Coordinates of C-alpha atoms and ligand atoms in Angstrom, one line a residue:
X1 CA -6.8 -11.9 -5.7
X2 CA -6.6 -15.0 -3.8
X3 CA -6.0 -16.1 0.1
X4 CA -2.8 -18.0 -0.1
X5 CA -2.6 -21.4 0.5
X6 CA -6.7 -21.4 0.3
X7 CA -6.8 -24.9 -0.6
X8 CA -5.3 -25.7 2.9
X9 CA -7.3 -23.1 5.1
X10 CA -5.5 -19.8 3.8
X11 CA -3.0 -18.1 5.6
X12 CA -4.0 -14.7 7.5
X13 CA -2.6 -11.8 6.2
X14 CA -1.3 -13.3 3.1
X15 CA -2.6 -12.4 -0.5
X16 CA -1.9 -14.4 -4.0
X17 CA -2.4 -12.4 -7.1
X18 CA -4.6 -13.9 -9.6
X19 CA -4.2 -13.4 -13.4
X20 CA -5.3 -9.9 -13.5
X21 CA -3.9 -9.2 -10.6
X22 CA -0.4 -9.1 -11.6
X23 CA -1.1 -7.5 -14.0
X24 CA -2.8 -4.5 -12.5
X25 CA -0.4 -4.9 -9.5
X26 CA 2.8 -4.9 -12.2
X27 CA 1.1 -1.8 -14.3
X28 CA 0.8 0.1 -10.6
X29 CA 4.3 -0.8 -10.1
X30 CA 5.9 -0.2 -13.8
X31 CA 4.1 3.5 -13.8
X32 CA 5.7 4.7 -9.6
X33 CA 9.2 3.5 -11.6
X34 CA 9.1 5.1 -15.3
X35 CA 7.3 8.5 -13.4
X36 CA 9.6 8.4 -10.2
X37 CA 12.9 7.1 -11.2
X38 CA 13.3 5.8 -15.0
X39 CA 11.8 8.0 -17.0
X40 CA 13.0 11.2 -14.5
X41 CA 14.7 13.7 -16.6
X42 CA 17.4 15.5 -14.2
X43 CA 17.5 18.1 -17.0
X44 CA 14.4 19.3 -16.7
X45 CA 13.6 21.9 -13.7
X46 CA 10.7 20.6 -12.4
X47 CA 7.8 22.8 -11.2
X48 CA 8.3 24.0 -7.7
X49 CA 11.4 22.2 -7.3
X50 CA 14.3 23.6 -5.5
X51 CA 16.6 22.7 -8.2
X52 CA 17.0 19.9 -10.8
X53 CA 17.9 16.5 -9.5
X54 CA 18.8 12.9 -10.7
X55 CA 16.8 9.8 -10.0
X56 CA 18.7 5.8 -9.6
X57 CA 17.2 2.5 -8.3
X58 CA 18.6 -0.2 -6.5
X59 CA 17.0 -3.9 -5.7
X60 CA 18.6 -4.9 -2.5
X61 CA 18.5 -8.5 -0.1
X62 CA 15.1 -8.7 2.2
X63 CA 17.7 -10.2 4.2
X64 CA 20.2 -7.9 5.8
X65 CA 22.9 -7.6 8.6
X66 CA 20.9 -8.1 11.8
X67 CA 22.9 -4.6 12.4
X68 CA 21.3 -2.7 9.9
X69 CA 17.5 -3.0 12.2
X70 CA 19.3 -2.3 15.2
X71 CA 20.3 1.0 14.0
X72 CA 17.5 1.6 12.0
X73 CA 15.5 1.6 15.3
X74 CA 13.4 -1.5 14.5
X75 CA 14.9 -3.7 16.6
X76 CA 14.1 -1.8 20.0
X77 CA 11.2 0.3 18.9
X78 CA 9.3 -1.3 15.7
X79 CA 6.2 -2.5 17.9
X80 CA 2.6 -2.8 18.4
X81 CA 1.0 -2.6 21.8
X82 CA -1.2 -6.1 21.7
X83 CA -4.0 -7.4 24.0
X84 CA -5.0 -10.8 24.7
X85 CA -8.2 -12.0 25.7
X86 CA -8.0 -14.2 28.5
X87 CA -11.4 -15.9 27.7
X88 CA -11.2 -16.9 23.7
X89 CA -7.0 -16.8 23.7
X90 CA -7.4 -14.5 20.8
X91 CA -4.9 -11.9 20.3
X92 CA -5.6 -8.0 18.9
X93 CA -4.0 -5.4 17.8
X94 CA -4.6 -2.5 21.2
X95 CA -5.6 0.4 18.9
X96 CA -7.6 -1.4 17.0
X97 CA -10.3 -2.8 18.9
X98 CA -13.3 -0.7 18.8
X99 CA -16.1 -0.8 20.8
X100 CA -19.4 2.0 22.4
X101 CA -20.8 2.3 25.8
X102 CA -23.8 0.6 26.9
X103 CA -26.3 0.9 30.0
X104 CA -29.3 -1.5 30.8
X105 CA -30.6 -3.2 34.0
X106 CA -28.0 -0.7 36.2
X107 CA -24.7 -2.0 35.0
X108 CA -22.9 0.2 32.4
X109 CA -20.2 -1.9 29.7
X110 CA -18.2 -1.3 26.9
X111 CA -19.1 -4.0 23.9
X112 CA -16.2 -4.1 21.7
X113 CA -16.2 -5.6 18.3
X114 CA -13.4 -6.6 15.1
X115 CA -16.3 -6.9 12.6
X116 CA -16.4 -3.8 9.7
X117 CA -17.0 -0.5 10.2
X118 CA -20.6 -0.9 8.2
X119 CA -21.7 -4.2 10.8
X120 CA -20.1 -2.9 13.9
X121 CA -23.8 -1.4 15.3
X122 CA -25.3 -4.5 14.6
X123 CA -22.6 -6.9 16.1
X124 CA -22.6 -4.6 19.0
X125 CA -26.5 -4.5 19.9
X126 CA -26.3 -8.3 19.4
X127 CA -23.5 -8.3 22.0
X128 CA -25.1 -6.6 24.1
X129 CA -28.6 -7.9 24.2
X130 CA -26.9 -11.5 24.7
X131 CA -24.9 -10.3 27.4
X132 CA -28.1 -8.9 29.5
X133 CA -30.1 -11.3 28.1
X134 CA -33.0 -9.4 26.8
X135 CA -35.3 -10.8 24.3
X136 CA -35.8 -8.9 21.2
X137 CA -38.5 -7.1 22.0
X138 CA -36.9 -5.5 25.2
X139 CA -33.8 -4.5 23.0
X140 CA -35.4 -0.1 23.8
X141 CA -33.8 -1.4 27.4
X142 CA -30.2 -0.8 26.2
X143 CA -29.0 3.1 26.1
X144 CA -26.0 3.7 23.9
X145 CA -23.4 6.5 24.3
X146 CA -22.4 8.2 21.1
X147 CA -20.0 7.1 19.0
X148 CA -17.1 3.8 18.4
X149 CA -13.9 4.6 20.1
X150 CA -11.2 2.4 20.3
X151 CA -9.6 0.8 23.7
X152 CA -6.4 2.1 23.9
X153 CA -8.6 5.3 24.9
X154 CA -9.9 3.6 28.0
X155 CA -8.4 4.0 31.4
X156 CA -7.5 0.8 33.3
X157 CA -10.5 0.7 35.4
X158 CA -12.6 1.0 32.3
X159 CA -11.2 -2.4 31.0
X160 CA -12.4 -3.9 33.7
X161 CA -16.5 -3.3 32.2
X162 CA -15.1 -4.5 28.7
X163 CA -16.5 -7.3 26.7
X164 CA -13.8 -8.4 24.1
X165 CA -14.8 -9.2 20.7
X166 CA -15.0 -13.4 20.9
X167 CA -15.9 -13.2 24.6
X168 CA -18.9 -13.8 27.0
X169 CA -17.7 -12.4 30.3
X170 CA -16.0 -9.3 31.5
X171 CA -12.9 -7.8 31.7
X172 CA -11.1 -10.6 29.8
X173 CA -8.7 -8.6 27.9
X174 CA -5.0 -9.0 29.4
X175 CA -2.7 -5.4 29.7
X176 CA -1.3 -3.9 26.8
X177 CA 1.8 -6.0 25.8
X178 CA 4.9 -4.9 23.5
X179 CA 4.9 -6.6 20.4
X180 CA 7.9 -6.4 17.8
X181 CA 6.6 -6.6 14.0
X182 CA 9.4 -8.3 12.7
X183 CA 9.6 -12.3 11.3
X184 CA 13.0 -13.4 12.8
X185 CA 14.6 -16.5 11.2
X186 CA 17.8 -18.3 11.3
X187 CA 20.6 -17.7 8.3
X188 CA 22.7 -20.8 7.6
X189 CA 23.3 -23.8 9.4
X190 CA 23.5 -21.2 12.4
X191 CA 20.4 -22.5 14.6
X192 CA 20.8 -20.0 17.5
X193 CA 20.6 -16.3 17.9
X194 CA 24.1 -15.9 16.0
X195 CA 22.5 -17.0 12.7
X196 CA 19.3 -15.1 14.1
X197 CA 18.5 -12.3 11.0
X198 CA 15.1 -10.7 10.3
X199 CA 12.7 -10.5 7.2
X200 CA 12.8 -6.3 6.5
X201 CA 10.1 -4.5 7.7
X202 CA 10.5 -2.0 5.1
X203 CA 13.0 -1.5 1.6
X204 CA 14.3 2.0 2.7
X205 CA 17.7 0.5 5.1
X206 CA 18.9 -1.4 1.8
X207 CA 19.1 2.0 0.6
X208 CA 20.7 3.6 3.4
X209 CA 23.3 1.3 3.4
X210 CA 24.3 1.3 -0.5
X211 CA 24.4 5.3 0.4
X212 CA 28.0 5.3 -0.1
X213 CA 28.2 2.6 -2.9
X214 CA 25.9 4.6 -5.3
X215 CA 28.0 7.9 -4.8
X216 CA 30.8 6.2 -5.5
X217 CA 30.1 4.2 -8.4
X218 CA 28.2 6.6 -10.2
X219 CA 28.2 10.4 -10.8
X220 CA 25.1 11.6 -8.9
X221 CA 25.5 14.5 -6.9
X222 CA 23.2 15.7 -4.0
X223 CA 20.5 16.6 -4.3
X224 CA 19.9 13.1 -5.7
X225 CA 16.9 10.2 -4.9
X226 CA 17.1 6.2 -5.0
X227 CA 14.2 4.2 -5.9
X228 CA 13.4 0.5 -5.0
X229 CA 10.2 -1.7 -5.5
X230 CA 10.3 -4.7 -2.6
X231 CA 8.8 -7.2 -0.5
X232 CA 8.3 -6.0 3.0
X233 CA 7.7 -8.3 5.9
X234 CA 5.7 -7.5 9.3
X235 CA 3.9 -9.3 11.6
X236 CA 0.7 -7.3 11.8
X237 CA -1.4 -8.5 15.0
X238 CA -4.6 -8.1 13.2
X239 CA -3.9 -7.9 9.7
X240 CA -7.4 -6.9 7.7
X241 CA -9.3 -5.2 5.3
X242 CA -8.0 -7.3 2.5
X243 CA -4.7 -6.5 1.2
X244 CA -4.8 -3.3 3.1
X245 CA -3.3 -4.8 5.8
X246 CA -0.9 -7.6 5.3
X247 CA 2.0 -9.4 6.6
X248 CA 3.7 -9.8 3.3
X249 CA 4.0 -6.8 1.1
X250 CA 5.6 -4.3 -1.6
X251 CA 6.7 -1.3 -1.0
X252 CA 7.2 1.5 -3.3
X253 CA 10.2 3.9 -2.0
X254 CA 12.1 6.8 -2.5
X255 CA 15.0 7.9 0.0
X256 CA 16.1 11.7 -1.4
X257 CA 19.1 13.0 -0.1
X258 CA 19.7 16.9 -0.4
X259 CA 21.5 19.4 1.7
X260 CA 19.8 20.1 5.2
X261 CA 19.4 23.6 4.3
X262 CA 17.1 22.8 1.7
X263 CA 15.5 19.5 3.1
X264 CA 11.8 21.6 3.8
X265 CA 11.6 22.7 0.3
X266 CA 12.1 19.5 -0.8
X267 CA 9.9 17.8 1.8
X268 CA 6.9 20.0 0.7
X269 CA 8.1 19.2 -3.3
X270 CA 7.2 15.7 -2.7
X271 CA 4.1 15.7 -0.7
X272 CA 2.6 17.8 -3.8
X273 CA 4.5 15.7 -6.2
X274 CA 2.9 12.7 -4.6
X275 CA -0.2 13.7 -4.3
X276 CA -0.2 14.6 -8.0
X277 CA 0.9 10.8 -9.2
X278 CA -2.3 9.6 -7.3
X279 CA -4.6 12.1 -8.6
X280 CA -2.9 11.4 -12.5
X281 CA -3.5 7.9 -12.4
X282 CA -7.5 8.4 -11.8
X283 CA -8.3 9.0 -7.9
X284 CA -10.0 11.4 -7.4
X285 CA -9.7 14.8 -4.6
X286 CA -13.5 13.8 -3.1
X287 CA -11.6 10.7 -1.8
X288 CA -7.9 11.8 -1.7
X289 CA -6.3 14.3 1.3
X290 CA -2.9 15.1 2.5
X291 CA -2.7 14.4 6.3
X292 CA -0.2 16.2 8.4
X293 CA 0.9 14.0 11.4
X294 CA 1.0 15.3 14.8
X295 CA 3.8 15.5 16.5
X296 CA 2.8 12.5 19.2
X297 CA 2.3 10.6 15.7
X298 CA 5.8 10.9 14.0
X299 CA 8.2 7.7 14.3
X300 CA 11.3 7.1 16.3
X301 CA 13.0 9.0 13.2
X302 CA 10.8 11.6 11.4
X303 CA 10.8 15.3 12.0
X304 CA 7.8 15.9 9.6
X305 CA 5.7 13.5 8.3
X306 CA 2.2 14.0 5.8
X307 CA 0.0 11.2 5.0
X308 CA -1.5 10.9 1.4
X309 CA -5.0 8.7 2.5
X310 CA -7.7 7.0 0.6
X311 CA -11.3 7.5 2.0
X312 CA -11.7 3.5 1.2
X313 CA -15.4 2.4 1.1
X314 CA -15.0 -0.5 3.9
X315 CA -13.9 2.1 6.6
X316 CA -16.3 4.2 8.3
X317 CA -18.1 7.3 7.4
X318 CA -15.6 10.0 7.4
X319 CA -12.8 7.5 8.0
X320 CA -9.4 7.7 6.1
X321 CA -6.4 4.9 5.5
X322 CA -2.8 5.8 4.5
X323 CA -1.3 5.2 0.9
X324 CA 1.7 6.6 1.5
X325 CA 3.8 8.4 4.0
X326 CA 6.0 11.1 3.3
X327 CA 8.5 11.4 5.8
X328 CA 11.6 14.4 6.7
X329 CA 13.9 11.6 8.2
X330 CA 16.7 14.1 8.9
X331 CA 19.9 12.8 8.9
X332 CA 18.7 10.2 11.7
X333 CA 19.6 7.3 9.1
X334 CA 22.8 7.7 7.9
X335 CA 24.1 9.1 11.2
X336 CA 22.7 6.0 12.9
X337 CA 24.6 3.8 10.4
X338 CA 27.9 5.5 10.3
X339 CA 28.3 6.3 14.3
X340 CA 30.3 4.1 16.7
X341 CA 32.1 1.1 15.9
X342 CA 30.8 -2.5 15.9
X343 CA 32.5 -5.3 17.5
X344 CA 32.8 -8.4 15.9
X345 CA 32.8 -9.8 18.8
X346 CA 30.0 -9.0 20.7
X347 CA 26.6 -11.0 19.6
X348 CA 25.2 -8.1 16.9
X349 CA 21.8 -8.9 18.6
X350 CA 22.3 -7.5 22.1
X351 CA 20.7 -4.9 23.5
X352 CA 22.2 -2.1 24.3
X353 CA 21.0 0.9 25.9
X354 CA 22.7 3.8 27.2
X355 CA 21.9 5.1 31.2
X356 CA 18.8 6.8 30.4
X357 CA 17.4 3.8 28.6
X358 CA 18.0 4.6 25.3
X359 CA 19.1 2.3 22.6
X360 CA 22.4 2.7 21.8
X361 CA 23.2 2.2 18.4
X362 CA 26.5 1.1 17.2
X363 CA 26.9 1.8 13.6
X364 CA 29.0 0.9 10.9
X365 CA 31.7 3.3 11.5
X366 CA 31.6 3.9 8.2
X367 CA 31.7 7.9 6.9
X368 CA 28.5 8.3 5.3
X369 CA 28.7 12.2 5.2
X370 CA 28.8 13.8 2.0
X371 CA 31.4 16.3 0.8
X372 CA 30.2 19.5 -2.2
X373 CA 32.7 19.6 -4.9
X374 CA 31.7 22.8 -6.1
X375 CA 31.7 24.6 -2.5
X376 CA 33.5 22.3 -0.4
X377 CA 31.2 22.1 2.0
X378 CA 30.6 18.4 4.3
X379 CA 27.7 17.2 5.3
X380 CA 25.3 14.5 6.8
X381 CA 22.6 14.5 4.1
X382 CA 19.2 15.1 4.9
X383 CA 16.3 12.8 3.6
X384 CA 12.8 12.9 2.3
X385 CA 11.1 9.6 1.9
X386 CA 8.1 8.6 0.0
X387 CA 7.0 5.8 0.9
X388 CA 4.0 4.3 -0.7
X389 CA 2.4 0.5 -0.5
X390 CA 2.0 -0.9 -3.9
X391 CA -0.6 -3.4 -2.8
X392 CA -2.2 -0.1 -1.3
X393 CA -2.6 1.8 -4.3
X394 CA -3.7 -0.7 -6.1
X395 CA -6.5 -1.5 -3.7
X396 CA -7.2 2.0 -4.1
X397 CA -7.6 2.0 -7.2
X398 CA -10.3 -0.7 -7.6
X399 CA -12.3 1.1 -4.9
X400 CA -12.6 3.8 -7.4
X401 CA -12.5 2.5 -10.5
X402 CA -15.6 0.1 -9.6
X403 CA -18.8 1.9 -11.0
X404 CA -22.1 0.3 -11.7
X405 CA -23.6 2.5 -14.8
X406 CA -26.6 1.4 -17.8
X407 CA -25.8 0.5 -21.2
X408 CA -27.7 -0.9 -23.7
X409 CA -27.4 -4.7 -24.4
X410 CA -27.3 -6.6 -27.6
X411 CA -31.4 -5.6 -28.3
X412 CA -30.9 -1.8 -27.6
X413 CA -32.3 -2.5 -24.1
X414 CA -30.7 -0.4 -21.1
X415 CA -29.0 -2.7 -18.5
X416 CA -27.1 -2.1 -15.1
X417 CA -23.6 -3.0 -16.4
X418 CA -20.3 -3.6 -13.8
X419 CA -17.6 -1.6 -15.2
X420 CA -13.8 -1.0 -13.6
X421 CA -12.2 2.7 -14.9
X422 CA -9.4 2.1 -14.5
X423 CA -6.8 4.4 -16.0
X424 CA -5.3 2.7 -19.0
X425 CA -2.0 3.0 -17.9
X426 CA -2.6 0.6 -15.3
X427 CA -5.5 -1.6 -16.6
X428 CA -4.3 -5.2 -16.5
X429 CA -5.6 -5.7 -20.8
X430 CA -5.3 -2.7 -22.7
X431 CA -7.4 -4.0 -25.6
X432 CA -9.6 -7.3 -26.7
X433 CA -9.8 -8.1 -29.7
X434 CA -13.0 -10.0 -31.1
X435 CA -14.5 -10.9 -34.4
X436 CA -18.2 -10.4 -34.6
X437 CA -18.8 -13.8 -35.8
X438 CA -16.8 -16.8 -35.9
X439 CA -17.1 -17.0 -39.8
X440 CA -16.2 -15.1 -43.6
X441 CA -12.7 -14.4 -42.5
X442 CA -13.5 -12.5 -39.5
X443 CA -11.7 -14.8 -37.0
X444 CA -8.5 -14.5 -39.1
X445 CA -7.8 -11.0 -39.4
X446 CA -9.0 -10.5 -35.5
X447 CA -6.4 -13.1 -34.9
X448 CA -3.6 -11.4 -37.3
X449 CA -4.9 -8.1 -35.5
X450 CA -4.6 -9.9 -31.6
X451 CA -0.8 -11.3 -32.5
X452 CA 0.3 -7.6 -33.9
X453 CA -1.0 -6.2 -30.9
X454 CA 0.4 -8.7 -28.3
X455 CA 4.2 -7.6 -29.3
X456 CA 3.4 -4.0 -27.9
X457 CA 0.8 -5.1 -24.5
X458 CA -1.2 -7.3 -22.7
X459 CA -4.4 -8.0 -25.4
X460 CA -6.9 -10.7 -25.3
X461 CA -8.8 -12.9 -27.5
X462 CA -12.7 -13.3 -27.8
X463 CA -14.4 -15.3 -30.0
X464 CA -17.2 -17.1 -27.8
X465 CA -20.9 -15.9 -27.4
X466 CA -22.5 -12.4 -28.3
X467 CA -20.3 -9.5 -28.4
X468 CA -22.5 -7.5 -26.1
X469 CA -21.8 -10.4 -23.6
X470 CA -18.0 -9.8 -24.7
X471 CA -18.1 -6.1 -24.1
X472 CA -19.5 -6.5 -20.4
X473 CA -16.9 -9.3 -19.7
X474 CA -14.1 -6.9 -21.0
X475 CA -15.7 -4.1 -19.1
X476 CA -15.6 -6.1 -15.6
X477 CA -11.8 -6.3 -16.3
X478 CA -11.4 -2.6 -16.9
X479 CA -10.2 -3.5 -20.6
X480 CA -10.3 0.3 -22.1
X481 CA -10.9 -0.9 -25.0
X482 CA -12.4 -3.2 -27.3
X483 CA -11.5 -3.8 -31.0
X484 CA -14.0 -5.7 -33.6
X485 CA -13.4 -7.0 -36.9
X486 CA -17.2 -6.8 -38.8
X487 CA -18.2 -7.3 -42.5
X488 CA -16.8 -3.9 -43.6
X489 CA -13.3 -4.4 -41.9
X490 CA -12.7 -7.6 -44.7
X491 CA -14.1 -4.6 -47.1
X492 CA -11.8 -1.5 -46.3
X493 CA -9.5 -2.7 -43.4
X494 CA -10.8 -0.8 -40.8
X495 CA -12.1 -1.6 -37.3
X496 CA -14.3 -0.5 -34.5
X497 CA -12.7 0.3 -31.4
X498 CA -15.3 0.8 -28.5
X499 CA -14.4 3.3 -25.8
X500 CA -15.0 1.4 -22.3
X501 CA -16.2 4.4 -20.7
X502 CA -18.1 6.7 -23.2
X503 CA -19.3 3.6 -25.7
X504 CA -17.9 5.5 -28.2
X505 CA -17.1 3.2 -31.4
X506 CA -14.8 4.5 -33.9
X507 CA -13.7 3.0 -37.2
X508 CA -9.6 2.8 -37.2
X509 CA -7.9 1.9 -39.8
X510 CA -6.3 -1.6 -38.9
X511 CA -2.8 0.1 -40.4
X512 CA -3.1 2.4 -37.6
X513 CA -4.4 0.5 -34.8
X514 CA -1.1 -0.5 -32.7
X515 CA -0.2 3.3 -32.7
X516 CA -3.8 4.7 -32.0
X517 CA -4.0 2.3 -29.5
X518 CA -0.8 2.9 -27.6
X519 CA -1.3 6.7 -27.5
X520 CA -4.9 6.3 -26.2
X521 CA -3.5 4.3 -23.4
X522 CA -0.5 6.9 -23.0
X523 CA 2.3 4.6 -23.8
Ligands
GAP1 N1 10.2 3.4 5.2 C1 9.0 4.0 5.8 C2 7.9 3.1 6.0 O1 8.0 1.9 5.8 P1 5.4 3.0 6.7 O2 4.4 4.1 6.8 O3 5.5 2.0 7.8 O4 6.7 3.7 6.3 C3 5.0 2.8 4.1 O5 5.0 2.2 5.4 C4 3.8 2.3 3.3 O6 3.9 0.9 3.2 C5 2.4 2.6 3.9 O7 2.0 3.9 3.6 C6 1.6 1.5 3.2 O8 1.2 1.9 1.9 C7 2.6 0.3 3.1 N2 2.4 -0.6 4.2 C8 2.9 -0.6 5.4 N3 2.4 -1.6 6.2 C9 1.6 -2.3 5.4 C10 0.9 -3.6 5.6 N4 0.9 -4.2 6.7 N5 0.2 -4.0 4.5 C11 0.2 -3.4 3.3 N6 0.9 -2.2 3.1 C12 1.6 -1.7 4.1

């Protein structure tokens, strides 16, 4: 993975995908569809599901009527609180500034820090011995209060003592400002706020909005869920951690509408579901928890909502960051689209809010309710969403497929070696293919072996250097496995085929070796 635009600076909060990349990042992607939606067989009742169910997808605009994020509640309630410091003109993110307590020479101050959980003792103690200017020696003179916590817990007063992060005086940091997370820009020749449209925070409105277009032009019937893979837009204040956190990302969602009477059975179905599809494709439970949110946590629309997190190794001891959330959404969605009329001609991007305060949300006036053939029944559909972060998971799982383990080298000597188990599924080369000299033949029938392959997946092509040196470079990748064409193969048509993680060679028969290798990588 690559900063974007890195030849020109790079671009904060933006990530290219390099040529493994895509492919790991399309493997992560091609396995949520074929186990979520594609390859979901409704005639199957699955294991602690309610009943059985049918799975569609749909690939809608990023682009969408400004409408649609006024009633989706982005528009009026999609922020960040945001501080900036007066001092450096830098701008954070309010809850995630972090920073401990500090005494020395009578005056007591809070030393914040943006630097990694792992440097965040050091940075602060170097903060805070500049700041009284003690020389290193006198560094005893500074008495710490347990523990990080992060501004937004401070009371105003408190601020007032605070060092910001880029700053050298105190009580720089401006009050906590509203910030909306969502890229505006102009549709057509339109230059003002009536060509005004916004960059979607999240893929789950397109599918909202198609509610009634999928009923109608297919046969599903509720309960029923609709997939989508997409770009996501938002305007973090302090993107970081890599791709963890950035402004320009795919989503991975599920919207699943069932009746309201059954909506918490099928909210706990998913969380476990979920949980399971993470655990599947190689993380593993030491690292891996279902979170429950508190109800000061939920959104503007949720009436339940569990976390699947990732212990990731650059956050803190004991710290966690979401994969996925699984949300009950109610009926808060459709409702929201279908209420009220809209006026054509007042401006779409108007604020409205009723006495109270509230937004008020003028929907389509569309009926999105649904009506039960069998019983007669209508209804506003409920929905449970999975929502999961492609770039997320896959992040995820490169934390835990990197191990550092020996193996012998070319002289039977034991060496560290870097090695990436990743689950073959999602590896970005299933196999390499190599001959073990470039001479007798050898390079032909690897090559005849490499084009065979090639039709079925992604397989590369060694012929360069020592194939111990070949093995490690294929082992960096995560390539499970590695086939070699020796003396004996030009003899009796086999191969070896060396297992990535347990070394393992096996001779294969080369008349067997597309099959073998597809069902060792599950596909
Ligand atoms: N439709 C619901 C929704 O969008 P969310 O919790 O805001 O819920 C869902 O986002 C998932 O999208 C997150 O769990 C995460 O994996 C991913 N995600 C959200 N913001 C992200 C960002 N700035 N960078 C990378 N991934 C992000």
């Amino acid at each position: 993975m690559f900063q974007s635009s890195e030849i020109y600076g790079g671009m904060n909060g933006f990530w290219d995908y390099g040529p493994l990349g895509v492919e790991l990042k399309r493997n992560v992607k091609n396995a949520w569809w074929q186990d979520m939606c594609a390859g979901h067989n409704e005639l199957i009742q699955l294991e602690g599901a309610p009943s059985t169910f049918e799975m569609v997808g749909l690939d809608c605009t990023i682009l969408m009527h400004p409408q649609v994020w006024k009633c989706s509640g982005h528009y009026d309630l999609f922020h960040d609180f945001m501080v900036d410091c007066r001092e450096s003109k830098k701008r954070y993110r309010f809850d995630q500034v972090r920073g401990r307590w500090v005494s020395a020479k009578s005056q007591r101050i809070f030393v914040t820090t943006m630097v990694e959980a792992d440097t965040e003792v050091e940075e602060t103690q170097r903060k805070a011995q500049k700041f009284f200017n003690l020389r290193a020696k006198d560094v005893d003179q500074l008495v710490w209060e347990s523990g990080f916590v992060s501004l937004d817990k401070l009371t105003p007063e408190e601020h007032a003592v605070t060092l910001a992060p880029d700053a050298n005086t105190l009580g720089t940091f401006t009050a906590p400002r509203e910030f909306n997370l969502m890229f505006k820009t102009y549709v057509g020749a339109l230059s003002g706020e009536e060509g005004a449209a916004f960059l979607r925070p999240e893929t789950a409105q397109g599918i909202f909005v198609n509610f009634k277009n999928v009923l109608d032009s297919t046969r599903v019937k509720i309960p029923f869920g609709v997939a989508q893979i997409g770009k996501s837009f938002r305007n973090e204040i302090t993107p970081r951690n890599f791709t963890f956190r950035s402004r320009e990302f795919e989503q991975m969602e599920i919207e699943f509408f069932c009746n309201p009477t059954e909506s918490p059975g099928w909210y706990t179905y998913w969380r476990n579901r979920r949980m399971q599809w993470y655990r599947d494709l190689g993380l593993s439970d030491k690292r891996l928890r279902l979170r429950e949110h508190h109800a000061d946590e939920l959104s503007h629309y949720s009436c339940g909502t569990a976390d699947i997190e990732y212990a990731f190794p650059f956050l803190a001891e004991g710290e966690y960051g979401e994969l996925e959330g699984i949300a009950h959404r109610g009926d808060f969605d459709l409702r929201s689209h279908m209420e009220g009329k809209l006026d054509p001609k007042k401006r779409p991007l108007e604020l409205e809010r009723t006495e109270d305060g509230q937004p008020k949300h003028r929907g389509s006036g569309r009926d999105l309710t649904y009506r039960d053939d069998l019983t007669n029944e209508r209804y506003t559909p409920h929905v449970i969403e999975p929502s999961a972060g492609a770039d997320r998971a896959m992040l995820a799982f490169l934390c835990e497929a990197y191990t550092e383990d020996e193996a012998p080298d070319e002289d039977g000597k034991m060496q560290t070696r870097v090695v990436m188990r990743l689950h073959p599924r999602i590896a970005p080369i299933k196999a390499a293919v190599f001959p073990l000299v470039k001479k007798d033949g050898m390079p032909e029938l690897a090559q005849k072996i490499y084009g065979d392959l090639k039709k079925h997946m992604n397989v590369f092509y060694d012929e360069k250097g020592a194939v111990g040196r070949r093995y490690r470079r294929q082992d960096e990748a995560g390539t499970p496995y590695c086939i070699t064409v020796d003396g004996q193969s030009l003899v009796d048509g086999t191969v070896t085929v060396r297992d990535r993680d347990t070394l393992v060679q096996t001779r294969i028969s080369v008349s067997e070796l597309t099959q073998e290798i597809k069902t060792r990588i599950g596909s």
